[in-house]
XYZ file of C-alpha atoms in Angstrom:
340
model
C 136.653 164.356 52.713
C 139.643 162.326 54.297
C 141.995 165.110 52.734
C 143.729 167.174 55.196
C 143.206 164.780 58.244
C 146.079 164.163 60.467
C 147.511 160.804 60.821
C 147.382 157.878 63.309
C 150.621 157.864 64.829
C 152.629 154.401 63.705
C 154.445 152.080 65.741
C 156.939 149.752 63.826
C 158.569 146.410 64.588
C 155.700 144.797 66.804
C 155.096 141.185 66.582
C 152.251 138.900 67.623
C 154.310 136.920 70.455
C 155.503 140.881 71.964
C 152.491 143.067 71.952
C 153.257 146.623 73.944
C 149.802 146.107 75.646
C 150.732 148.023 78.659
C 152.336 151.042 76.819
C 149.357 151.246 74.310
C 146.876 151.278 77.391
C 149.151 153.800 79.511
C 149.398 156.321 76.412
C 145.732 155.518 75.372
C 146.154 156.719 71.793
C 145.090 155.216 68.535
C 148.158 153.321 66.943
C 148.786 151.628 63.799
C 150.907 148.570 64.422
C 152.287 148.555 61.451
C 152.903 144.921 59.700
C 151.695 143.180 63.326
C 149.996 140.316 61.155
C 152.201 140.240 58.362
C 153.152 136.906 58.643
C 149.786 135.170 59.553
C 148.862 132.405 56.712
C 145.444 134.152 56.100
C 147.371 137.583 55.024
C 149.721 135.689 52.863
C 146.886 133.776 51.119
C 144.752 137.320 50.476
C 147.710 138.757 49.177
C 147.987 135.675 46.361
C 144.134 136.376 45.981
C 140.701 136.502 47.250
C 139.927 133.019 46.313
C 142.861 131.543 48.019
C 141.977 133.744 51.066
C 138.440 131.995 50.556
C 139.842 128.713 50.844
C 141.759 128.757 53.782
C 138.428 129.991 55.527
C 136.586 127.252 54.058
C 139.384 124.452 55.041
C 138.974 125.536 58.680
C 134.919 126.112 59.026
C 133.039 123.949 60.791
C 129.364 124.038 59.116
C 127.954 125.874 62.047
C 125.196 128.396 60.443
C 126.259 132.305 60.974
C 124.305 135.495 60.765
C 125.061 137.636 58.100
C 123.946 141.337 57.061
C 122.445 141.496 53.412
C 121.524 144.524 51.286
C 120.424 145.487 48.019
C 123.017 147.219 45.627
C 121.673 150.377 46.654
C 123.212 149.769 50.062
C 126.278 150.436 48.462
C 128.315 148.702 51.395
C 126.709 150.820 54.409
C 124.503 149.259 56.769
C 122.252 151.882 58.288
C 118.963 152.945 58.461
C 115.850 153.942 56.464
C 114.834 157.595 55.911
C 112.897 157.611 58.868
C 115.846 155.844 60.899
C 112.900 153.445 62.492
C 114.640 150.438 60.570
C 117.810 149.420 59.359
C 118.381 149.271 55.468
C 119.746 145.619 55.508
C 118.170 142.395 56.578
C 120.035 139.676 58.793
C 120.129 136.239 57.162
C 121.035 132.879 58.273
C 123.041 130.506 56.404
C 126.347 128.787 55.897
C 129.714 130.798 55.888
C 130.472 128.779 52.367
C 127.369 129.823 50.565
C 128.425 133.494 51.693
C 131.958 132.804 50.490
C 130.431 131.407 47.122
C 128.150 134.587 46.674
C 130.722 136.960 47.701
C 133.105 135.292 44.913
C 130.733 135.823 42.213
C 130.468 139.583 42.867
C 134.295 140.131 42.866
C 134.314 141.902 39.458
C 131.007 143.706 39.937
C 131.188 147.161 40.623
C 127.896 147.653 42.302
C 127.478 144.193 44.382
C 124.892 143.458 46.717
C 126.052 144.275 50.633
C 127.337 141.155 52.469
C 128.819 141.266 56.160
C 129.406 138.938 58.643
C 130.418 140.624 61.833
C 131.936 140.200 64.915
C 131.812 135.980 64.441
C 133.713 134.065 67.081
C 136.853 132.650 65.251
C 136.761 129.437 67.795
C 133.049 129.069 67.304
C 133.028 128.340 63.477
C 136.567 128.373 62.383
C 138.335 125.985 64.482
C 142.123 125.842 63.842
C 142.351 129.188 62.181
C 144.182 130.730 65.148
C 146.918 128.141 65.039
C 148.610 130.374 62.265
C 146.445 133.394 62.627
C 146.438 135.082 66.120
C 148.294 137.345 68.661
C 149.529 136.220 72.160
C 147.284 137.687 74.372
C 147.502 134.965 76.946
C 151.333 135.878 77.483
C 149.794 138.967 79.093
C 146.980 137.525 81.046
C 144.316 138.801 78.804
C 141.528 136.958 77.600
C 140.795 138.318 74.354
C 138.798 135.863 71.871
C 139.499 137.085 68.310
C 136.196 137.784 66.024
C 136.322 137.855 62.806
C 134.795 140.209 60.040
C 134.210 139.089 56.681
C 132.388 141.067 53.771
C 132.766 143.148 50.592
C 133.404 147.178 50.502
C 131.512 147.434 53.646
C 131.491 150.803 55.768
C 130.883 150.508 59.449
C 129.412 153.827 60.454
C 131.259 155.858 63.244
C 130.745 154.427 66.420
C 132.529 153.667 69.955
C 133.212 150.551 71.826
C 133.590 150.397 75.438
C 136.543 147.634 75.292
C 139.991 148.272 74.076
C 140.229 146.933 70.649
C 143.222 145.600 68.672
C 141.714 144.812 65.018
C 143.943 143.261 62.284
C 143.506 144.103 58.790
C 143.683 140.565 57.062
C 142.298 140.663 53.502
C 142.175 143.730 51.553
C 142.720 147.161 52.979
C 140.687 149.160 55.096
C 140.468 153.069 56.045
C 139.998 153.873 59.649
C 139.185 157.045 60.749
C 139.386 157.951 64.613
C 137.903 160.742 66.875
C 138.487 161.048 70.759
C 135.325 160.622 73.014
C 134.457 164.177 73.530
C 133.709 164.805 70.010
C 130.043 162.844 70.827
C 128.309 165.773 70.062
C 129.725 166.861 67.253
C 129.256 163.428 65.417
C 125.525 163.306 65.797
C 124.778 159.735 66.872
C 121.797 158.031 65.952
C 119.035 156.165 67.709
C 120.404 153.672 70.717
C 117.933 150.949 69.696
C 117.621 149.909 66.747
C 121.412 150.023 65.509
C 123.454 148.316 62.635
C 125.839 146.874 64.998
C 124.936 146.915 68.455
C 126.256 150.593 68.990
C 125.004 153.907 68.008
C 126.478 155.097 65.235
C 127.036 158.586 63.821
C 124.316 159.379 61.298
C 126.781 161.649 59.045
C 127.594 160.143 55.644
C 131.431 160.657 55.649
C 131.565 159.912 51.852
C 129.272 163.155 51.154
C 128.755 164.993 54.578
C 125.773 167.440 54.723
C 127.522 170.321 56.940
C 123.875 172.003 56.345
C 122.232 169.667 58.190
C 125.305 168.485 60.548
C 127.502 171.709 61.268
C 129.227 170.779 64.115
C 130.792 167.577 62.006
C 133.303 170.165 60.846
C 134.495 170.580 64.444
C 134.546 166.740 64.865
C 137.109 166.932 61.627
C 139.422 168.709 63.306
C 140.006 166.403 65.756
C 139.941 163.227 63.125
C 143.038 160.966 62.339
C 143.026 158.799 59.638
C 144.792 155.730 58.217
C 144.659 152.824 55.228
C 145.909 150.084 56.863
C 147.539 147.292 54.008
C 147.231 143.736 54.723
C 149.059 142.615 57.781
C 148.701 145.982 59.444
C 146.705 146.405 63.083
C 145.387 149.234 64.860
C 144.977 150.044 68.642
C 141.861 151.726 69.311
C 141.474 152.655 72.745
C 138.354 152.367 74.751
C 135.373 154.731 73.818
C 137.514 156.417 70.539
C 135.090 156.492 68.091
C 136.049 154.853 64.976
C 134.608 154.682 61.026
C 136.024 151.684 59.542
C 135.584 151.435 55.370
C 136.513 148.512 53.372
C 138.411 149.358 49.996
C 138.357 146.209 48.152
C 135.811 143.603 46.980
C 136.452 141.178 49.767
C 137.637 142.107 53.018
C 138.498 140.220 56.076
C 139.402 141.628 59.498
C 140.288 139.768 62.591
C 139.912 142.154 65.898
C 140.250 141.558 69.879
C 138.191 143.372 72.224
C 139.531 143.400 76.007
C 138.125 145.185 79.019
C 140.118 147.254 81.684
C 137.773 145.949 84.205
C 137.040 142.462 85.765
C 133.872 140.286 83.997
C 131.917 141.238 87.215
C 131.822 144.802 86.697
C 128.857 145.544 84.197
C 129.215 147.814 81.030
C 128.163 151.591 81.781
C 125.575 151.501 79.104
C 123.240 149.735 81.774
C 123.690 152.718 83.632
C 123.207 155.326 80.960
C 119.580 153.780 80.147
C 118.316 154.026 83.614
C 119.540 157.595 83.399
C 117.931 158.416 80.644
C 114.641 157.080 82.060
C 115.413 158.091 85.586
C 116.876 161.520 85.142
C 116.940 163.333 81.583
C 112.998 164.540 81.557
C 113.311 166.229 85.099
C 113.509 169.754 85.676
C 116.812 171.307 84.939
C 116.980 172.005 88.744
C 116.777 168.535 89.698
C 119.115 167.475 87.005
C 121.882 170.265 88.076
C 121.504 168.732 91.585
C 121.672 165.054 90.338
C 124.801 166.275 88.404
C 126.457 167.083 91.762
C 125.330 164.058 93.253
C 127.005 161.961 90.664
C 130.271 164.242 90.790
C 130.211 163.171 94.459
C 129.630 159.393 94.119
C 130.544 158.597 90.745
C 132.983 160.737 88.774
C 135.127 161.996 91.631
C 137.907 160.147 93.277
C 136.605 156.575 94.060
C 137.503 156.884 97.540
C 135.970 160.013 98.305
C 132.269 159.284 99.517
C 133.397 156.816 101.950
C 136.626 158.410 103.299
C 135.257 159.834 106.205
C 133.407 156.519 107.388
C 135.121 154.021 109.361
C 136.112 151.027 106.796
C 133.655 148.982 108.073
C 130.847 151.135 107.743
C 131.363 151.728 103.556
C 129.613 149.320 101.953
C 129.278 150.079 98.503
C 131.102 153.337 98.854
C 134.358 151.094 98.914
C 136.214 148.941 96.609
C 133.881 146.659 94.691
C 134.995 142.991 94.276
C 132.676 139.978 93.219
C 130.748 139.816 96.399
C 129.516 143.294 96.540
C 128.858 143.065 92.787
C 126.405 140.180 93.233
C 125.079 142.099 96.608
C 124.371 145.183 93.773
C 123.031 143.147 91.251
C 120.484 141.457 93.356
C 119.611 144.885 95.206
C 118.974 146.504 91.605
C 117.014 143.903 90.724
C 114.841 144.039 93.773
C 114.078 147.359 93.359
C 113.504 147.401 89.797
C 111.105 145.041 90.213
C 108.875 146.777 92.970
């Protein structure tokens, strides 16, 4: 399925203390940062053996319980849905990270193990001290991007998008990334908004055996796809809203990623607006929907200053730039209107 796809562009020579964040954001293209984390202590331990990497994780673990996904061997490493898309095929368990590592170690030689997946665990919350030898210097750019760690076996994160920008560091084991531009959403056949395997809607296409009869537009998506296999120590920059399918290729895998937003914290996620629009607009008569599209184009999707340009500055209110004070006013306004 991955043969013949275009490759993700590669940038050589990046180091953790010299991240090209500004140029990455300006170009807004998925980019492999070859060897970015090659000198991390966890990467070196993983190249020695899975057991050495596990030992380093245990050495930093503070004993706090973690949540993780567990699935029968039939899950085949793909946290997904049941046949009717009404529930997930994995269960969420709570336990010690040391216990999860012990169980992962016991299945290293099993070709069909149960699925284990510790997803998006904040490093500082459970592995204090790990960052000392395993971190990117986002602070030097004035960016607050606390790292999260992903631990499991041959797990596949089905194709999805994230609203923040992302640098993902392949730390232990190899991973295959396949990325698609945001305009391919309709060709990727997103699944339910709720529930989801990882907090975001995912493509329901099985990338290992795509059913082109059922999902014919997926062929068009593949024409835009780019793919790469990351070795331990490599990283990839994934711009905001790009779809990405991530496949763990080894019996024990660890990834560390950094999400950061392009907007201040007081600007909420657009997902709230999407949910509200589904409720308030989607099922209206077509002529009304077309009219509301014009309204949104005027107020939202056009130039930010267009709607208030003809008004005196003191009269623009929410048609002018948002600041933290205006954000609080808008939140109170919306809560009041929704509670009527």
